[in-house]
Coordinates of C-alpha atoms and ligand atoms in Angstrom, one line a residue:
M1 CA -43.1 6.8 -2.1
A2 CA -42.2 10.1 -0.5
P3 CA -38.6 8.9 1.0
A4 CA -37.5 7.7 -2.5
A5 CA -38.7 10.8 -4.2
V6 CA -36.5 12.9 -1.9
S7 CA -33.4 11.0 -1.9
A8 CA -34.0 10.9 -5.7
E9 CA -34.3 14.9 -5.8
S10 CA -31.3 15.4 -3.3
S11 CA -28.9 12.8 -5.0
G12 CA -26.9 15.6 -6.7
T13 CA -23.5 16.3 -6.2
T14 CA -24.1 19.3 -3.6
T15 CA -23.7 19.0 -0.1
P16 CA -26.6 18.2 2.1
T17 CA -26.1 21.4 4.2
T18 CA -26.8 23.7 2.0
K19 CA -30.3 22.5 1.2
S20 CA -33.0 23.9 3.4
A21 CA -34.1 21.2 5.9
S22 CA -37.6 22.0 4.7
A23 CA -37.2 20.6 1.8
L24 CA -36.6 17.1 3.2
T25 CA -39.3 15.2 4.7
Q26 CA -38.8 13.2 8.3
A27 CA -38.2 10.1 6.2
G28 CA -35.7 12.0 4.1
I29 CA -33.4 13.2 6.9
K30 CA -33.8 9.7 8.4
H31 CA -32.3 8.3 5.3
M32 CA -29.7 10.7 5.0
R33 CA -28.4 10.1 8.3
A34 CA -28.2 6.5 7.7
G35 CA -25.9 7.3 5.0
S36 CA -27.4 7.9 1.9
S37 CA -26.6 9.5 -1.5
T38 CA -27.2 13.0 -0.1
Q39 CA -23.8 13.1 1.3
A40 CA -21.3 14.7 -0.4
P41 CA -19.4 12.9 -3.0
L42 CA -15.2 12.7 -2.7
D43 CA -14.3 15.1 -4.9
A44 CA -10.6 16.1 -6.5
S45 CA -11.5 19.1 -8.1
L46 CA -12.4 21.0 -4.5
M47 CA -8.7 20.4 -3.4
T48 CA -7.1 23.4 -1.8
T49 CA -3.5 23.4 -1.8
E50 CA -1.0 25.0 0.9
L51 CA 2.7 24.5 0.2
T52 CA 5.2 23.9 2.9
K53 CA 7.4 26.6 4.2
S54 CA 9.7 24.0 5.6
P55 CA 11.0 22.1 2.6
R56 CA 13.2 19.5 3.4
A57 CA 16.1 18.0 1.5
V58 CA 15.8 14.7 -0.7
P59 CA 17.9 12.0 0.8
E60 CA 20.3 9.9 -1.4
P61 CA 18.9 6.2 -2.7
E62 CA 19.7 3.6 -0.2
S63 CA 20.8 6.1 2.6
P64 CA 20.3 4.6 6.2
E65 CA 17.5 7.7 5.8
V66 CA 15.6 6.0 3.0
L67 CA 16.6 2.0 4.2
A68 CA 14.5 3.2 7.5
Q69 CA 11.6 4.0 5.6
K70 CA 10.4 6.9 7.5
T71 CA 11.1 9.8 5.2
C72 CA 7.8 11.0 3.4
T73 CA 8.0 13.7 0.8
D74 CA 7.0 17.5 1.5
H75 CA 3.5 17.3 1.3
M76 CA 0.4 14.8 1.5
V77 CA -3.3 14.8 0.8
T78 CA -6.2 14.4 3.4
A79 CA -10.0 14.1 2.8
K80 CA -12.3 13.9 5.9
W81 CA -15.8 12.1 5.7
T82 CA -18.6 12.1 8.3
V83 CA -21.8 10.1 8.0
E84 CA -23.6 13.6 8.1
S85 CA -22.3 15.5 5.2
G86 CA -20.1 12.8 3.4
W87 CA -16.7 13.9 2.0
E88 CA -15.2 17.3 2.7
A89 CA -13.0 19.4 0.4
P90 CA -9.7 17.6 0.2
E91 CA -6.5 19.2 1.1
L92 CA -3.2 19.0 0.0
K93 CA -0.8 20.3 2.7
P94 CA 2.7 20.0 4.4
Y95 CA 3.1 16.5 5.3
G96 CA 3.0 15.8 9.5
A97 CA 1.6 14.6 12.2
F98 CA -2.2 14.9 12.6
S99 CA -4.4 14.3 16.1
I100 CA -6.8 11.8 17.0
M101 CA -8.6 11.3 20.0
P102 CA -7.7 8.1 22.3
T103 CA -10.7 6.5 21.8
A104 CA -10.6 6.6 17.8
S105 CA -12.0 3.7 16.3
V106 CA -9.0 2.7 13.9
L107 CA -6.8 2.5 17.3
H108 CA -9.1 0.0 18.7
Y109 CA -11.1 -2.1 16.2
A110 CA -8.7 -1.6 13.4
T111 CA -10.7 0.2 10.7
E112 CA -8.2 0.9 8.2
C113 CA -7.2 -0.2 5.1
F114 CA -4.2 0.8 2.4
E115 CA -3.0 0.9 -0.8
G116 CA 0.5 0.2 -1.8
L117 CA 2.0 1.6 -5.1
K118 CA 5.0 3.3 -6.7
L119 CA 5.7 6.3 -8.5
Y120 CA 8.3 6.1 -10.9
R121 CA 11.1 8.2 -12.7
G122 CA 11.7 6.6 -15.9
N123 CA 14.7 6.0 -18.2
D124 CA 13.0 8.8 -20.5
R125 CA 12.9 11.1 -17.3
K126 CA 9.0 10.8 -17.5
L127 CA 7.0 10.3 -14.3
R128 CA 4.8 7.2 -14.2
L129 CA 2.4 5.6 -12.2
F130 CA 1.7 1.9 -12.7
R131 CA -2.3 1.0 -13.7
V132 CA -3.3 3.3 -10.7
S133 CA -6.8 2.9 -11.4
R134 CA -6.6 -0.8 -10.3
N135 CA -5.1 0.1 -6.7
C136 CA -8.0 2.8 -6.6
E137 CA -10.6 0.4 -7.4
R138 CA -9.0 -2.4 -4.4
M139 CA -9.1 0.6 -2.1
R140 CA -12.8 0.7 -2.7
K141 CA -13.4 -2.8 -2.1
S142 CA -10.8 -3.0 0.9
A143 CA -12.9 -0.1 2.5
A144 CA -16.3 -1.7 1.9
R145 CA -15.2 -4.6 3.9
I146 CA -14.0 -3.0 6.6
A147 CA -17.3 -0.6 7.0
L148 CA -15.0 2.3 5.7
P149 CA -17.0 5.0 3.5
D150 CA -17.6 4.7 -0.2
F151 CA -15.5 6.9 -2.8
D152 CA -15.7 7.0 -6.5
P153 CA -12.1 5.2 -7.1
R154 CA -11.6 8.1 -9.9
E155 CA -11.3 11.0 -7.8
L156 CA -9.1 9.3 -5.4
E157 CA -7.1 8.5 -8.4
K158 CA -6.8 12.4 -9.2
L159 CA -5.9 12.9 -5.6
I160 CA -3.1 10.2 -6.1
K161 CA -2.1 12.3 -9.2
A162 CA -1.9 15.6 -7.8
L163 CA 0.8 14.5 -5.1
C164 CA 2.8 12.9 -7.4
A165 CA 2.6 16.2 -9.6
R166 CA 3.6 18.1 -6.7
D167 CA 6.3 16.5 -4.8
G168 CA 7.7 14.1 -8.1
A169 CA 9.7 16.6 -9.9
K170 CA 11.7 17.5 -6.5
W171 CA 12.0 13.9 -4.8
L172 CA 12.8 11.8 -7.9
P173 CA 15.0 13.8 -9.5
K174 CA 15.1 13.8 -13.5
D175 CA 18.7 12.7 -13.7
R176 CA 18.4 9.6 -11.9
P177 CA 15.9 6.6 -12.4
G178 CA 14.1 5.4 -9.5
F179 CA 11.0 5.3 -7.6
L180 CA 8.7 6.7 -4.6
Y181 CA 6.0 4.4 -2.5
L182 CA 2.7 5.7 -2.3
R183 CA 0.3 4.8 0.5
P184 CA -3.2 5.8 0.3
T185 CA -4.5 5.1 3.7
M186 CA -8.1 5.3 5.4
I187 CA -8.6 4.8 9.0
A188 CA -12.1 5.5 11.1
T189 CA -11.6 8.6 13.6
D190 CA -14.8 8.5 15.2
A191 CA -13.8 9.4 19.2
A192 CA -16.2 6.8 20.7
L193 CA -15.6 3.4 22.0
G194 CA -19.0 2.0 20.7
V195 CA -18.1 -1.6 18.6
Q196 CA -20.4 0.1 15.3
R197 CA -19.6 1.1 12.1
P198 CA -17.8 4.1 11.5
K199 CA -19.4 7.6 11.7
E200 CA -16.1 9.7 10.7
A201 CA -13.0 8.9 8.4
L202 CA -10.2 10.0 7.1
L203 CA -8.2 9.5 3.8
Y204 CA -4.9 10.2 3.3
I205 CA -2.0 10.0 0.7
I206 CA 1.5 10.4 1.8
L207 CA 4.5 9.3 -0.8
A208 CA 7.1 7.9 1.0
C209 CA 11.0 7.1 0.3
F210 CA 11.7 3.5 0.1
P211 CA 14.5 0.9 -0.5
D212 CA 14.9 -0.8 -3.4
M213 CA 14.0 -4.4 -1.8
S214 CA 15.2 -6.3 -4.6
K215 CA 18.6 -5.1 -3.9
S216 CA 18.8 -6.5 -0.5
L217 CA 17.8 -9.7 -1.2
G218 CA 21.2 -11.1 -2.2
A219 CA 22.6 -10.1 1.1
P220 CA 24.8 -12.5 2.6
A221 CA 22.5 -15.5 4.6
P222 CA 22.8 -15.6 8.1
P223 CA 25.3 -18.5 9.0
A224 CA 22.6 -21.0 9.3
L225 CA 21.7 -21.1 5.7
N226 CA 25.0 -20.9 4.6
G227 CA 25.7 -24.8 4.6
T228 CA 25.9 -25.4 8.3
V229 CA 23.6 -27.2 10.4
N230 CA 21.1 -24.7 12.2
G231 CA 18.8 -25.4 15.1
D232 CA 16.5 -28.0 13.7
G233 CA 19.2 -30.0 12.5
H234 CA 19.0 -29.3 8.8
A235 CA 22.0 -28.7 6.6
K236 CA 21.1 -25.4 4.1
P237 CA 23.2 -24.6 1.7
A238 CA 23.3 -21.4 0.2
S239 CA 21.2 -20.3 -2.7
S240 CA 20.0 -17.5 -4.6
G241 CA 16.9 -16.0 -4.6
L242 CA 14.3 -15.5 -1.6
K243 CA 14.7 -18.1 1.2
L244 CA 10.9 -18.9 1.7
L245 CA 9.8 -20.6 5.4
A246 CA 6.1 -22.9 5.2
S247 CA 3.7 -21.5 7.9
N248 CA 3.0 -24.0 10.4
E249 CA -0.4 -25.4 10.9
D250 CA -0.7 -22.8 14.0
S251 CA -0.3 -19.9 11.5
V252 CA -3.1 -19.0 9.0
R253 CA -2.9 -15.7 7.0
A254 CA -6.3 -15.6 5.9
W255 CA -9.3 -18.1 5.2
P256 CA -12.8 -18.3 3.5
G257 CA -15.1 -15.6 5.0
G258 CA -12.5 -13.6 6.3
F259 CA -10.8 -10.6 4.7
G260 CA -7.4 -11.9 3.3
F261 CA -8.9 -10.3 -0.3
A262 CA -8.7 -6.8 1.3
K263 CA -5.5 -4.3 2.0
V264 CA -6.8 -4.1 5.6
G265 CA -4.0 -3.5 8.2
A266 CA -5.8 -6.1 10.5
N267 CA -4.3 -8.8 8.1
Y268 CA -0.9 -7.5 9.0
G269 CA -0.4 -7.2 12.7
P270 CA -1.0 -10.9 13.0
S271 CA 1.6 -11.9 10.6
L272 CA 4.4 -10.2 12.2
V273 CA 5.5 -13.1 14.8
A274 CA 5.3 -15.6 12.1
Q275 CA 7.6 -13.1 9.9
G276 CA 9.5 -12.3 12.6
E277 CA 10.5 -16.0 13.4
A278 CA 11.2 -16.6 9.5
R279 CA 13.7 -13.8 9.7
A280 CA 15.2 -15.0 13.0
R281 CA 16.1 -18.2 11.4
G282 CA 17.3 -16.6 8.3
F283 CA 14.6 -17.2 5.6
D284 CA 13.1 -13.7 4.1
Q285 CA 9.6 -14.4 3.8
V286 CA 7.0 -16.5 5.1
L287 CA 5.2 -19.1 2.4
W288 CA 1.5 -18.7 3.6
L289 CA 0.0 -22.3 3.4
F290 CA -3.9 -22.9 4.1
G291 CA -5.5 -25.9 5.6
S292 CA -4.4 -29.4 6.4
E293 CA -3.8 -30.2 2.4
C294 CA -1.4 -27.2 2.9
Y295 CA -2.8 -25.2 -0.2
V296 CA -0.2 -22.8 -1.1
T297 CA -1.2 -19.0 -1.1
E298 CA 1.2 -16.3 -0.8
A299 CA 4.6 -15.4 0.0
G300 CA 5.0 -12.4 2.6
A301 CA 2.8 -9.8 1.4
S302 CA 3.3 -11.0 -2.5
N303 CA 1.8 -13.3 -4.9
F304 CA 3.4 -16.7 -5.5
F305 CA 3.9 -18.0 -8.6
V306 CA 5.6 -21.6 -9.6
V307 CA 6.7 -22.8 -13.0
W308 CA 6.5 -26.5 -13.5
R309 CA 6.2 -29.6 -16.3
N310 CA 2.6 -30.9 -15.9
K311 CA 2.8 -34.4 -15.3
E312 CA 0.1 -35.2 -17.6
T313 CA 0.2 -33.2 -20.2
G314 CA 4.0 -32.5 -20.1
R315 CA 3.7 -28.8 -20.8
L316 CA 5.2 -26.0 -19.0
E317 CA 2.4 -24.2 -16.5
L318 CA 3.1 -21.2 -15.0
V319 CA 0.7 -21.9 -11.8
T320 CA -0.8 -19.3 -9.1
A321 CA -3.7 -19.5 -6.4
P322 CA -6.8 -18.3 -7.4
L323 CA -8.9 -15.8 -6.1
E324 CA -12.7 -17.6 -5.6
E325 CA -12.3 -18.2 -2.1
R326 CA -11.0 -14.7 -1.5
I327 CA -8.1 -16.2 1.2
I328 CA -5.6 -14.0 -1.3
L329 CA -4.7 -10.6 -2.1
E330 CA -5.5 -10.0 -6.0
G331 CA -2.1 -8.0 -6.7
V332 CA -1.9 -5.5 -9.4
T333 CA 1.4 -7.4 -10.1
R334 CA -0.4 -10.7 -10.1
A335 CA -3.0 -9.7 -12.8
S336 CA -0.1 -8.0 -14.7
V337 CA 2.1 -11.3 -14.5
L338 CA -1.0 -13.4 -15.7
Q339 CA -1.6 -11.1 -18.8
L340 CA 1.6 -11.0 -19.9
A341 CA 2.4 -14.1 -19.7
K342 CA -1.1 -15.0 -21.5
Q343 CA -0.2 -12.6 -24.4
R344 CA 3.4 -13.1 -24.5
L345 CA 4.4 -17.0 -23.5
A346 CA 1.6 -18.7 -25.4
K347 CA 3.8 -19.6 -28.0
S348 CA 7.6 -20.2 -27.9
I349 CA 9.7 -16.9 -28.0
E350 CA 13.5 -16.4 -28.5
G351 CA 13.9 -20.0 -27.3
I352 CA 12.0 -19.7 -24.7
E353 CA 9.5 -22.6 -24.3
A354 CA 5.7 -21.3 -24.3
V355 CA 3.9 -21.7 -20.8
D356 CA -0.1 -22.2 -20.0
V357 CA -1.0 -19.7 -17.7
V358 CA -3.3 -21.4 -15.0
E359 CA -5.3 -20.0 -11.6
K360 CA -5.5 -23.1 -9.6
R361 CA -5.2 -24.7 -6.1
F362 CA -2.4 -26.5 -5.6
V363 CA -0.3 -27.8 -2.5
M364 CA 2.9 -28.2 -1.2
D365 CA 2.8 -32.2 -2.1
D366 CA 2.8 -30.9 -5.8
I367 CA 5.5 -28.7 -5.4
I368 CA 7.5 -31.2 -3.6
S369 CA 6.5 -33.7 -6.1
A370 CA 7.5 -31.8 -9.0
Y371 CA 10.8 -30.9 -7.2
K372 CA 11.9 -34.8 -6.8
D373 CA 10.9 -35.6 -10.4
G374 CA 12.7 -32.9 -11.8
R375 CA 9.7 -31.2 -13.5
L376 CA 10.3 -27.8 -10.9
V377 CA 11.6 -25.1 -13.5
E378 CA 11.2 -22.2 -11.2
A379 CA 9.1 -19.8 -8.6
F380 CA 8.9 -15.8 -7.8
A381 CA 7.3 -13.7 -5.9
A382 CA 5.1 -10.6 -7.2
G383 CA 4.1 -7.6 -5.6
T384 CA 4.7 -3.9 -5.5
A385 CA 7.3 -3.9 -2.7
F386 CA 9.6 -7.0 -3.7
F387 CA 8.3 -6.5 -7.5
I388 CA 9.4 -9.6 -9.2
A389 CA 11.9 -11.5 -6.7
P390 CA 13.3 -15.3 -7.5
V391 CA 12.5 -18.0 -5.2
G392 CA 15.4 -20.0 -4.4
H393 CA 14.6 -21.9 -1.5
I394 CA 11.6 -23.3 0.4
H395 CA 11.8 -25.1 3.9
F396 CA 8.6 -26.9 4.5
R397 CA 8.2 -28.7 8.0
G398 CA 11.5 -30.4 7.8
K399 CA 11.8 -30.5 4.1
E400 CA 14.2 -28.3 2.0
I401 CA 13.1 -27.9 -1.5
Q402 CA 16.1 -26.0 -3.7
V403 CA 13.9 -24.2 -6.5
P404 CA 16.3 -24.4 -9.3
T405 CA 17.3 -20.7 -10.8
E406 CA 18.7 -21.3 -13.9
E407 CA 20.5 -18.3 -14.9
G408 CA 22.2 -18.5 -11.5
E409 CA 20.3 -14.9 -10.0
S410 CA 16.9 -16.4 -11.2
G411 CA 14.9 -18.5 -13.4
V412 CA 14.2 -17.7 -17.6
Y413 CA 10.8 -17.1 -16.9
T414 CA 11.4 -14.4 -13.7
R415 CA 13.6 -13.0 -15.8
V416 CA 11.8 -12.0 -19.0
I417 CA 8.2 -11.1 -17.2
K418 CA 10.2 -8.7 -14.9
Q419 CA 12.0 -6.9 -17.8
W420 CA 8.6 -6.6 -19.8
L421 CA 6.9 -5.2 -16.3
M422 CA 10.2 -2.9 -16.3
D423 CA 10.2 -1.8 -19.5
I424 CA 6.6 -0.4 -19.1
M425 CA 7.0 1.0 -15.6
Y426 CA 10.2 3.0 -16.3
G427 CA 10.4 3.0 -20.2
P428 CA 10.8 2.7 -23.2
E429 CA 7.5 0.4 -23.7
E430 CA 4.7 3.0 -24.0
H431 CA 1.7 0.7 -22.6
E432 CA -1.7 1.7 -21.4
W433 CA -0.6 0.6 -17.9
G434 CA 2.4 3.0 -17.8
V435 CA 0.3 6.3 -16.6
V436 CA 2.4 9.4 -17.1
V437 CA 1.9 11.9 -14.6
D438 CA 2.2 15.9 -15.6
E439 CA 4.7 17.2 -13.0
V440 CA 4.3 20.5 -11.6
A441 CA 8.0 21.8 -12.7
Ligands
PLP501 C1 -0.3 -5.7 -1.3 C2 -0.2 -7.3 -1.4 C3 0.3 -8.2 -2.5 C4 0.6 -7.3 -3.9 O1 -0.1 -6.7 -4.4 P1 0.6 -5.9 -5.6 O2 -0.7 -5.3 -6.2 O3 0.6 -6.4 -6.4 O4 1.5 -4.9 -4.8 C5 0.1 -9.6 -2.2 N1 -0.1 -10.3 -1.0 C6 -0.7 -9.4 -0.1 C7 -1.2 -9.9 1.1 C8 -0.7 -7.9 -0.3 O5 -1.1 -7.1 1.2

């Protein structure tokens, strides 16, 4: 078992290039080339820093610049990987373009995955990330699905924090609560057209100015939704909350055995036709259904929740699609909603009735019959970008569902869950999910 002995001996943290070749058997070298533990691991402690010489002005919140979603902070973090040597030392450096060859794998085969999370400036002036370790774990899973290299998620977390610490103080002024959007990304950069596992990759983290999407939701709807009759001859009364258009039979976001559970770019490009169509017809997002049964899966790039009264038990239920089939993305927000609801809504509080929290398959017909029976209580979308957004309206193949929003803007459960999460993200609630970042002054 010579190869095993070699790989065990060389599985330390030093890079393989520092080892003398004679110390490795032929088999060991082959093993190394195939991508073994001799590759250097991602190591945040090796990060080098080069500060920008041309710092930029911070745009005003909700300014056209912010709404355009093009502005990033002064710096970014990058780390290169090659199959021969593993991870190189990460670099914190000025934000800017990088060059890749036209043959780069990512440009042809969608060898890309990403994460999305926010950096919050709290009401208490502290800088926080929300459950960042979950995003790092998920990025690792997404990378594995698309044949991108593995890494220790704790090292990614350190790199994210380093960027936040560097740019947080300037880009999230202490006197005004708000957030920036973090986009850790990994792409395969091999300059070769062969359809094969990537041999080179680039991990990078950028920190972008981002509009508060929840503010844009109350915008007046296009005429088609304001009680007039639109193209398909249906009157659509105005209502508050998100307006969702259920997907058609010919448009599927994800399927068993696919990659809908991974945050890979390949999931999003192909969804833009349906999304564009929904927008053009005056809807905010697509409600993605699956199969001839019309299983309800997700709303846009957010998880979907419904509250209804169970016909059999007579009890209130907070329901969302399950993870087993791997056709939905396991949102950090989703997991947090489920956990908080289980902990805090198991018994009635402050006059709010208790709910059973259930992850199960459900279909459009379940929503329709709850609506018709008056058992539909509320619905909301949950994800980092839209946060917790009440749903007011669902259009499903000629049928209109007015989802109740009991308190006008939203339902009771949507409101309390959103508030609990905000208290953790912005303070005042000290909670293990709210990870305080020490900033460089
Ligand atoms: C990112 C994403 C979500 C939400 O995940 P969060 O971690 O809560 O932001 C839900 N669905 C899809 C398809 C997504 O891409």
